[in-house]
mmCIF file of C-alpha atoms and ligand atoms in Angstrom:
data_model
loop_
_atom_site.group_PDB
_atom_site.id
_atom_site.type_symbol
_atom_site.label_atom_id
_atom_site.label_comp_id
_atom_site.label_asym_id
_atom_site.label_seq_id
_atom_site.Cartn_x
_atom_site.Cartn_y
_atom_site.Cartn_z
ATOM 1 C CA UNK A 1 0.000 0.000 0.000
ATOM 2 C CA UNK A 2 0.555 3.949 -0.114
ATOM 3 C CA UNK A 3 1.185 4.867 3.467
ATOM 4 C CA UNK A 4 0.326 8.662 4.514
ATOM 5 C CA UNK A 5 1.806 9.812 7.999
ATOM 6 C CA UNK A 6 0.782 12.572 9.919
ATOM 7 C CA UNK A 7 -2.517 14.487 11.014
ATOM 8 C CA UNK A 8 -5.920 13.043 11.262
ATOM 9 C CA UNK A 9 -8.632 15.762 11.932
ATOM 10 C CA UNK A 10 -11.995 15.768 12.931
ATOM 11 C CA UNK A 11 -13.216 19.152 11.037
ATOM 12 C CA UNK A 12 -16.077 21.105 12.116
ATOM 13 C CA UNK A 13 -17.345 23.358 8.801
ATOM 14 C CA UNK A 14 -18.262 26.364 9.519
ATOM 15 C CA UNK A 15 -20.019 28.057 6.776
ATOM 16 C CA UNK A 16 -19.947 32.451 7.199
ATOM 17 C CA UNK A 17 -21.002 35.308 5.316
ATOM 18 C CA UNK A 18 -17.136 36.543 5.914
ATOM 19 C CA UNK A 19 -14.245 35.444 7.395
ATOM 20 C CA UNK A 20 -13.900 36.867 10.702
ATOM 21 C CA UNK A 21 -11.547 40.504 10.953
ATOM 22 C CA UNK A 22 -11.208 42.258 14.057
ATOM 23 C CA UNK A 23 -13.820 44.468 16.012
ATOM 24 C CA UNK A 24 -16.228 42.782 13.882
ATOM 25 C CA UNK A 25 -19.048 39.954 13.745
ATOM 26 C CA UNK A 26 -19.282 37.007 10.766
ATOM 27 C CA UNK A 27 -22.734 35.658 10.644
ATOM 28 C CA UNK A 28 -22.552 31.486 10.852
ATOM 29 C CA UNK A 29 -24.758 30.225 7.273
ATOM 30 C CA UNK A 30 -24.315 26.602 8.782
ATOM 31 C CA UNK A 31 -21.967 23.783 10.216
ATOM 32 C CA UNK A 32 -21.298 20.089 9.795
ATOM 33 C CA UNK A 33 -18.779 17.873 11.505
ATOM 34 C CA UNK A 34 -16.597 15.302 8.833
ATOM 35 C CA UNK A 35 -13.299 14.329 8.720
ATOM 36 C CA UNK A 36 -10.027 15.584 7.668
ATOM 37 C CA UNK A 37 -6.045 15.956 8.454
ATOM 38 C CA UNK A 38 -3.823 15.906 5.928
ATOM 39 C CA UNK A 39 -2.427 12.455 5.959
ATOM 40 C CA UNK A 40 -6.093 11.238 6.474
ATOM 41 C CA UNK A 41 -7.750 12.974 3.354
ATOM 42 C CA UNK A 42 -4.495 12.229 0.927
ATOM 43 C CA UNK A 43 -4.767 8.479 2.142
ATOM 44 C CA UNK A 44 -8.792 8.392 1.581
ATOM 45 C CA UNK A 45 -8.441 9.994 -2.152
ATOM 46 C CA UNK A 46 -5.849 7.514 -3.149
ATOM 47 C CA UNK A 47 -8.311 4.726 -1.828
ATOM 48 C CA UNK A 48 -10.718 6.368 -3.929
ATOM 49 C CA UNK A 49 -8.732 6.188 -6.975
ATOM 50 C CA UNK A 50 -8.246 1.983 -6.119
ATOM 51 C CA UNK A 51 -4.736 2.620 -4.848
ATOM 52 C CA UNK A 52 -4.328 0.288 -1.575
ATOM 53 C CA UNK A 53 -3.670 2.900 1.085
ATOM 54 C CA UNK A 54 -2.160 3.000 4.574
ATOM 55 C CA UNK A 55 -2.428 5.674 7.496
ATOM 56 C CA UNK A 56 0.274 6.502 10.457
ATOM 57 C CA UNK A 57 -1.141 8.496 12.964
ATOM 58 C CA UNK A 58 -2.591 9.371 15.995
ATOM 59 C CA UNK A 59 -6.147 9.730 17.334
ATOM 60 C CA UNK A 60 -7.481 10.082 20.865
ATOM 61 C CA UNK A 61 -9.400 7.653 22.769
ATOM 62 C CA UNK A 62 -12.044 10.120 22.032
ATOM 63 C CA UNK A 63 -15.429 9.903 20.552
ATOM 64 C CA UNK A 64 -14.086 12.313 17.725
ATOM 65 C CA UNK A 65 -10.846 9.645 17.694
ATOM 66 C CA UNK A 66 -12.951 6.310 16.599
ATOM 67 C CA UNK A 67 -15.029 8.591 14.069
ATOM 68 C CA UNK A 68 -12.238 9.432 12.514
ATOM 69 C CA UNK A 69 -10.745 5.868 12.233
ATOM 70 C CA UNK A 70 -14.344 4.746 11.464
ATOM 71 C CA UNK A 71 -14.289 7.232 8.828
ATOM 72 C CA UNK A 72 -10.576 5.778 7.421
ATOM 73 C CA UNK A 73 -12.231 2.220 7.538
ATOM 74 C CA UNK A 74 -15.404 2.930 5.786
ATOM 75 C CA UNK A 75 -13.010 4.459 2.699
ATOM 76 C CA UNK A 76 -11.398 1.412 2.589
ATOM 77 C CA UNK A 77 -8.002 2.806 4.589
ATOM 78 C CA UNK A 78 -5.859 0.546 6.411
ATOM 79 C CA UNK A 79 -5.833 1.837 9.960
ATOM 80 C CA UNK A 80 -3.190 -0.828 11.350
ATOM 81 C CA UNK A 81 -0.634 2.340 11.582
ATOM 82 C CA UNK A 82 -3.207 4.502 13.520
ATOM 83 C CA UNK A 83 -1.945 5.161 17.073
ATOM 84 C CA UNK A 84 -4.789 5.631 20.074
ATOM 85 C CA UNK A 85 -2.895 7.876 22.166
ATOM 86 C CA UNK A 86 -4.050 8.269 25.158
ATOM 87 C CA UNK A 87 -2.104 11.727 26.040
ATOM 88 C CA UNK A 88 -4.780 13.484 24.709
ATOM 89 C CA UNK A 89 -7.382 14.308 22.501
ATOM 90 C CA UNK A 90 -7.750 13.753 18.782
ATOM 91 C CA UNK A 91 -6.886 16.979 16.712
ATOM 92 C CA UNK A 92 -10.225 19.184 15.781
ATOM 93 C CA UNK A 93 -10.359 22.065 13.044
ATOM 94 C CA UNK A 94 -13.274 24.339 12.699
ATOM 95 C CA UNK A 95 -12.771 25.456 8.844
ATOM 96 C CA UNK A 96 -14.520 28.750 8.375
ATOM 97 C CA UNK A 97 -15.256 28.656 4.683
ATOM 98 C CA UNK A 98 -16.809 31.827 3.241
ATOM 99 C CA UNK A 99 -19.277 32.504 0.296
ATOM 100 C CA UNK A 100 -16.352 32.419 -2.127
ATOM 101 C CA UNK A 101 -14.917 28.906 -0.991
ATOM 102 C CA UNK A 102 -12.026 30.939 0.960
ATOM 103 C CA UNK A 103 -11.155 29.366 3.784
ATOM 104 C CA UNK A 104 -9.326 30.088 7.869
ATOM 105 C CA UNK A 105 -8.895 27.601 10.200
ATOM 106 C CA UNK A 106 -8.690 27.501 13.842
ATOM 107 C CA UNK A 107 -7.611 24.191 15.351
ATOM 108 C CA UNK A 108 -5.599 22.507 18.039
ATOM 109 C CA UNK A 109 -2.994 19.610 17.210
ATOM 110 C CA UNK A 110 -4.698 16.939 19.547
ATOM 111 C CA UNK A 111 -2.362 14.055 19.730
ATOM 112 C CA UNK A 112 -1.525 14.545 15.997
ATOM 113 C CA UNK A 113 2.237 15.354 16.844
ATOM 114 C CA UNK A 114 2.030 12.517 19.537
ATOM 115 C CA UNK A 115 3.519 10.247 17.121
ATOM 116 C CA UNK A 116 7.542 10.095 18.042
ATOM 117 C CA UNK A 117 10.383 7.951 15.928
ATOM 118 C CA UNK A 118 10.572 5.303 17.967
ATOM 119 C CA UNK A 119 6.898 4.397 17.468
ATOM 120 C CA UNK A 120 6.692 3.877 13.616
ATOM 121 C CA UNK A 121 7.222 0.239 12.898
ATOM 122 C CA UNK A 122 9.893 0.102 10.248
ATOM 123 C CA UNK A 123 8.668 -3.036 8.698
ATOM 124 C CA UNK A 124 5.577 -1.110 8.020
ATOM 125 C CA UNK A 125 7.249 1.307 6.120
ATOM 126 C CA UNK A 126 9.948 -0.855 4.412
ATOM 127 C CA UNK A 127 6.897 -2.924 3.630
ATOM 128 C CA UNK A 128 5.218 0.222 1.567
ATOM 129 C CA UNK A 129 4.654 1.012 -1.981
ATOM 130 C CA UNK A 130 5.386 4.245 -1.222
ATOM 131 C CA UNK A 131 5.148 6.501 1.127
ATOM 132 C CA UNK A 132 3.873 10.091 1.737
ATOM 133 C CA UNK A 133 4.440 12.485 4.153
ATOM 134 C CA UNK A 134 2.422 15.452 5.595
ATOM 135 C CA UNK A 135 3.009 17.689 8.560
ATOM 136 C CA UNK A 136 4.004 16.220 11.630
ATOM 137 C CA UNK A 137 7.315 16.137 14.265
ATOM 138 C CA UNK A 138 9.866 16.466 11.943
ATOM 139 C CA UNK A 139 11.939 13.231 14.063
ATOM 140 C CA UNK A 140 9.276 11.362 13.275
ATOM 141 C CA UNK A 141 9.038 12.410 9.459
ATOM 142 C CA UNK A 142 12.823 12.085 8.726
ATOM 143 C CA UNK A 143 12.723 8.763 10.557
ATOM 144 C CA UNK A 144 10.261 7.599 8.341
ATOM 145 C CA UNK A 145 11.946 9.117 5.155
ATOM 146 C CA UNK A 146 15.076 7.525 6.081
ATOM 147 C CA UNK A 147 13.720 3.979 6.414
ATOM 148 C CA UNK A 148 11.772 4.483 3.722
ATOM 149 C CA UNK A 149 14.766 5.593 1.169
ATOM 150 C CA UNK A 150 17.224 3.039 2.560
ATOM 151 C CA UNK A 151 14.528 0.397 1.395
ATOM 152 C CA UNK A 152 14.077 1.935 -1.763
ATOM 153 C CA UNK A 153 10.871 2.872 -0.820
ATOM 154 C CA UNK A 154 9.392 6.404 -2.640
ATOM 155 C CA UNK A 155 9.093 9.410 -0.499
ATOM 156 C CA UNK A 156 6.967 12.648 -1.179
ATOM 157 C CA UNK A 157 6.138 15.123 0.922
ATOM 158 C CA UNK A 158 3.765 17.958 1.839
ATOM 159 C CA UNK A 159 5.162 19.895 4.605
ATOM 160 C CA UNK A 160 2.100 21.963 4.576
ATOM 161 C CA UNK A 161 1.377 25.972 6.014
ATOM 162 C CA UNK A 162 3.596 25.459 8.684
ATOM 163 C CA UNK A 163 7.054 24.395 6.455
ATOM 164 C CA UNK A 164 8.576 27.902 7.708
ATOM 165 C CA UNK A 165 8.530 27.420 11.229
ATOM 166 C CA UNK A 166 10.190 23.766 11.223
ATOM 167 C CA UNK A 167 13.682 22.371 10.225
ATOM 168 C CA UNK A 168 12.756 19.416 8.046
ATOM 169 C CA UNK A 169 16.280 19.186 6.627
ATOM 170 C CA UNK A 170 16.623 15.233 7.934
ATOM 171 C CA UNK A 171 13.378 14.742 5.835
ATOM 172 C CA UNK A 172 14.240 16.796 2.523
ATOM 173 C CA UNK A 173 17.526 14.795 2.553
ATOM 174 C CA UNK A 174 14.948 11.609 1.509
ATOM 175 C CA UNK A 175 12.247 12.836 -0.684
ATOM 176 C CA UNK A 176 11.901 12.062 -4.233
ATOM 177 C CA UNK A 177 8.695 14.441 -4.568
ATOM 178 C CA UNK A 178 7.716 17.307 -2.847
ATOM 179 C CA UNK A 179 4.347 19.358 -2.615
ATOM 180 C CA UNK A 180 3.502 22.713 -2.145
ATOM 181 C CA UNK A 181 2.032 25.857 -3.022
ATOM 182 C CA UNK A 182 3.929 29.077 -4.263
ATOM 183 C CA UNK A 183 3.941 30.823 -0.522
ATOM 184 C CA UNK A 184 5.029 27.382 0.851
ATOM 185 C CA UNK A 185 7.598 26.666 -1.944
ATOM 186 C CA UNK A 186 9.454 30.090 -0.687
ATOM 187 C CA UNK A 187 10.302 28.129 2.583
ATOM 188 C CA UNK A 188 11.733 25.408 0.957
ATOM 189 C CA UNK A 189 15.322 24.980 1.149
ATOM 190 C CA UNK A 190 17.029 25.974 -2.117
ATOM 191 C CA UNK A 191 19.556 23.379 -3.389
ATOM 192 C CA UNK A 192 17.255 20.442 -2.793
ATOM 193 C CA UNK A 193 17.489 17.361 -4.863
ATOM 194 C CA UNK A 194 13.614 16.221 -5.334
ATOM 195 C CA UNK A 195 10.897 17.136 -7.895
ATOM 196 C CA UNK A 196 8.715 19.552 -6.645
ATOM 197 C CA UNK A 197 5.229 20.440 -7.710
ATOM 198 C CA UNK A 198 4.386 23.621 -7.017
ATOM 199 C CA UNK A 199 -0.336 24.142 -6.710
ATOM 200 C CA UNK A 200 -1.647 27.058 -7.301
ATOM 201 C CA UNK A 201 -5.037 27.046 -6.816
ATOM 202 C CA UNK A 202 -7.673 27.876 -9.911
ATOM 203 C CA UNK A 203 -4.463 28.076 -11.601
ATOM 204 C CA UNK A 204 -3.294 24.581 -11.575
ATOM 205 C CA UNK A 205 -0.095 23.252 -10.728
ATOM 206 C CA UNK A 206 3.698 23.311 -11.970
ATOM 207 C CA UNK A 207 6.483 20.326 -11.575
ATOM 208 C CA UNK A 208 9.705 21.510 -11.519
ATOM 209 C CA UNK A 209 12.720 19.257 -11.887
ATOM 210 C CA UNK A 210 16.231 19.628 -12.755
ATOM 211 C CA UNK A 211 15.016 19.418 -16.310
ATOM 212 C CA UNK A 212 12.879 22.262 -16.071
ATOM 213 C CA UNK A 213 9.593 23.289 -15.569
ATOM 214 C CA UNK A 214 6.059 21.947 -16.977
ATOM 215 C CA UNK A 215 3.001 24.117 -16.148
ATOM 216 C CA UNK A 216 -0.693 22.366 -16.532
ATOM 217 C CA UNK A 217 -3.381 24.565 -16.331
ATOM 218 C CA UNK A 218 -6.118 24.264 -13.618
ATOM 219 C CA UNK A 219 -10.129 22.800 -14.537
ATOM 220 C CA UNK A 220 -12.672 25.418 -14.040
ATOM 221 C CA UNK A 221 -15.364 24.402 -11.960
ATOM 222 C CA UNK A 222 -17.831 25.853 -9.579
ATOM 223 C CA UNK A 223 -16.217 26.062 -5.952
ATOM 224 C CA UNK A 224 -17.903 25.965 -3.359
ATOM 225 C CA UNK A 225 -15.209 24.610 -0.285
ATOM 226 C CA UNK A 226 -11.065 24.497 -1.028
ATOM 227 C CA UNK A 227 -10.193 22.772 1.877
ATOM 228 C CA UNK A 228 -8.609 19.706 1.003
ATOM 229 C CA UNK A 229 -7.644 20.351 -2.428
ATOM 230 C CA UNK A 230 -4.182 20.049 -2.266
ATOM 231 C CA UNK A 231 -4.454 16.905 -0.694
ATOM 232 C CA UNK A 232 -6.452 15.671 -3.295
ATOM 233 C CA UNK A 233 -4.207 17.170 -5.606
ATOM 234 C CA UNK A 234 -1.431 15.018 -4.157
ATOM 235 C CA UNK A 235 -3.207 11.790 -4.377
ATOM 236 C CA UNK A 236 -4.387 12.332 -7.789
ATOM 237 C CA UNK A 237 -0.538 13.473 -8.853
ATOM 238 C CA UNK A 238 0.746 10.151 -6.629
ATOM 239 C CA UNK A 239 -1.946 7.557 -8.453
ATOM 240 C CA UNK A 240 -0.854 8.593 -11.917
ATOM 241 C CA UNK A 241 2.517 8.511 -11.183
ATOM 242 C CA UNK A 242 2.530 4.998 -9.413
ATOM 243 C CA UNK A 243 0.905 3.847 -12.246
ATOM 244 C CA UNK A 244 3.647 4.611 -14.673
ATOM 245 C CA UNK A 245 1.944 7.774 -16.200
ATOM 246 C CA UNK A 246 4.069 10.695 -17.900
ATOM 247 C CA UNK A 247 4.480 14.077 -15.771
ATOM 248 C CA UNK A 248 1.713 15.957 -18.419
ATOM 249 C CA UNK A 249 -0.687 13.019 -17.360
ATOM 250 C CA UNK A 250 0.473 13.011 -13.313
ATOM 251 C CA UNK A 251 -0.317 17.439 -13.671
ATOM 252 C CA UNK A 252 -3.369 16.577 -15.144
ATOM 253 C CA UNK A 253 -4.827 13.823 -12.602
ATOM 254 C CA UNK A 254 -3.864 15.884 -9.901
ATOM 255 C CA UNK A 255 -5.319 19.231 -11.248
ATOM 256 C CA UNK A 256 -8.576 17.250 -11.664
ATOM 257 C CA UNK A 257 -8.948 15.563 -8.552
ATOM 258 C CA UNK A 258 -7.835 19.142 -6.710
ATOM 259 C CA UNK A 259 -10.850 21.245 -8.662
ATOM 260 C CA UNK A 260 -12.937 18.252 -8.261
ATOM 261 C CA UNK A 261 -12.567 18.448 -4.419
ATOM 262 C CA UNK A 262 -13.474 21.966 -4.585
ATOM 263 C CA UNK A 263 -17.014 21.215 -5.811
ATOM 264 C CA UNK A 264 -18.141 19.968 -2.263
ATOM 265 C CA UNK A 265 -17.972 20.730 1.286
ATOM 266 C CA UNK A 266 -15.720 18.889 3.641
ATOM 267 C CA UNK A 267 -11.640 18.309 3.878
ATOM 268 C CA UNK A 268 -11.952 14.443 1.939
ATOM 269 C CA UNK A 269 -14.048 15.149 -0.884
ATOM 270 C CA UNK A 270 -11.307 13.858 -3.736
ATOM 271 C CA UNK A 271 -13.091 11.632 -6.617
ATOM 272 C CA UNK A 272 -13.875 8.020 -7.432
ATOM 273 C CA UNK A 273 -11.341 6.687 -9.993
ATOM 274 C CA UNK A 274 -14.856 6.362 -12.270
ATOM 275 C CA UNK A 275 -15.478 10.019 -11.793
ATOM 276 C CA UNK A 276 -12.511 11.221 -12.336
ATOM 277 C CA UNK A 277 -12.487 9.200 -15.912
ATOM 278 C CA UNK A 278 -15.485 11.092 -16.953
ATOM 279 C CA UNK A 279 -14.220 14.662 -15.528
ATOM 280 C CA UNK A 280 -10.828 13.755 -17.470
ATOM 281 C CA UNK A 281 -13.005 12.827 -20.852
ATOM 282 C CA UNK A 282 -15.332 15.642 -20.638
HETATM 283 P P1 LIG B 1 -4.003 23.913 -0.996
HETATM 284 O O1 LIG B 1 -5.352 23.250 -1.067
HETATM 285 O O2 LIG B 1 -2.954 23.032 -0.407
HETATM 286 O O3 LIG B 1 -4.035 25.306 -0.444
HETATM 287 P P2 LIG B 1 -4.066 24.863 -3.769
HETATM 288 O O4 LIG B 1 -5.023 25.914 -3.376
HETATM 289 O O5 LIG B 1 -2.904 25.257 -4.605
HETATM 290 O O6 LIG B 1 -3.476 24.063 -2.506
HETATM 291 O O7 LIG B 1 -4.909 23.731 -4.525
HETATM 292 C C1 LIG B 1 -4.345 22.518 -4.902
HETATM 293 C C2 LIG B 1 -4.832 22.130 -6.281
HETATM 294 O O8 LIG B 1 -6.257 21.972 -6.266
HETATM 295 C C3 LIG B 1 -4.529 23.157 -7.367
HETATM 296 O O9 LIG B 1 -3.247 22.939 -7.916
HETATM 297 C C4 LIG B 1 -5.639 22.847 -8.373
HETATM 298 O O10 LIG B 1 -5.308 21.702 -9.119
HETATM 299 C C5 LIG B 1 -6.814 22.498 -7.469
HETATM 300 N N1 LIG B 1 -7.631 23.680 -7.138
HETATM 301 C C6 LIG B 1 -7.597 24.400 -5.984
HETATM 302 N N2 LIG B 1 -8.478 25.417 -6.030
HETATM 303 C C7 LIG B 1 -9.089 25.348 -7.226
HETATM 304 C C8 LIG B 1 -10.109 26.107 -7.885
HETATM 305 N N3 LIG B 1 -10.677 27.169 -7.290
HETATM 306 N N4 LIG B 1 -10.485 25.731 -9.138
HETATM 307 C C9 LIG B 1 -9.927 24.667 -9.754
HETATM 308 N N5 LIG B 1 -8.957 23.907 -9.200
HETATM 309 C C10 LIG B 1 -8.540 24.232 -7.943
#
């Protein structure tokens, strides 16, 4: 299998008029509890597209905890790499998403960064396909990149909004593939070795290797909810790729599955392999 490791969310959407400002009030439209976490969501969309998928993680012994591994289950996720922790509770993120699909988060980590080296069960990973990374302790990440390498296992990773404030260096130092958007790519560290893909919204996506760089234009659709995209994005990009596909092919699955999780509310919203046929032939 594909094995994502890192967070595993239970969301709360919040639907407002306007993202909140200071010294004044948003009006709530609505709100709905699903699932989401970055490792969760990329792991669920690659199950979606029929690619056998794997989570490492960390949940509470929480009510929101076993809906959220329910959740994994029910998509068809293997959740023997899914941690109860009993430290604390399982990460929640109300998404505010406003009338124009923009979205703010406010959140707290849970036991998402609960996860330390020494836990991850190499075998697991040496055992992989491949295996993608999201946010997390960056120990824990490089650990797994390292295995995961020295196995010749594939490595990609998504360091996510946070990449400036953490020193992934042991991880970068592994990676094959890396995600991110243009703001993120900034933080990146300059001389690294990997192909990165840089998202960019309506505006699709960009791989840039050593060779150069290939733009692919983004699908218009309606929006309605972004969060989630890029981690459908990645999944899409990963699926194509495992499968053998060129890079043109890899932008264009990704770009699809990314505006086709943007048609619908929640954080794991990424297509069927049947819809994303049809989308792709349209
Ligand atoms: P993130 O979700 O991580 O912030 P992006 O906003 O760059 O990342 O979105 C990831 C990908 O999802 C984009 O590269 C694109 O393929 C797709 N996508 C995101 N927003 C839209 C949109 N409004 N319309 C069409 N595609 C989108």
């Amino acid at each position: 299998p594909v094995l994502a490791a890192g967070h595993v969310n239970c969301d709360v959407i919040v639907r407002v008029d306007r993202l909140p400002e200071p010294d004044a009030e948003s009006a709530i439209r609505s709100f709905d509890r699903s699932c989401g976490g970055s490792a969760a969501n990329v792991a669920v969309s690659l199950s979606r597209l029929s690619v056998p998928a794997g989570i490492v993680g960390s949940v509470g012994t929480d009510e929101a905890g076993a809906r959220a591994a329910a959740t994994l289950e029910r998509e068809g996720v293997s959740t023997a790499g899914l941690r109860e922790a009993p430290e604390g509770p399982t990460a929640v993120k109300h998404v505010l998403v406003d009338d124009r699909g923009e979205v703010a988060l406010l959140g707290t980590d849970g036991v998402n960064e609960a996860i330390e080296p020494g836990d991850v069960d190499p075998e697991r990973v040496r055992r992989a396909g491949h295996v993608h990374l999201t946010s997390q302790r960056p120990a824990t990440a490089a650990r797994i990149a390292r295995v995961a390498s020295e196995a010749g296992v594939g490595v990609s990773f998504d360091p996510g909004r946070r990449v400036g404030e953490r020193t992934y260096d042991g991880v970068f130092a592994h990676v094959d593939t890396v995600f991110a958007t243009a703001r993120e790519a900034e933080s990146l560290p300059e001389d690294g070795d990997y192909a990165l893909v840089v998202t960019d919204g309506a505006d699709g996506a960009e791989l840039r290797t050593a060779e150069g760089r290939r733009h692919h234009p983004g699908f218009a659709v309606d929006t309605v909810d972004t969060t989630g995209a890029g981690d459908a994005f990645a999944a899409g990009f990963l699926a194509a790729t495992l499968e053998g596909a060129c890079e043109k092919r890899a932008l264009a699955y990704g770009n699809a599955c990314g505006a086709m999780a943007t048609t619908s509310e929640g954080a794991q919203t990424g297509p069927d392999r049947a819809r994303l046929e049809r989308f792709l032939d349209a």
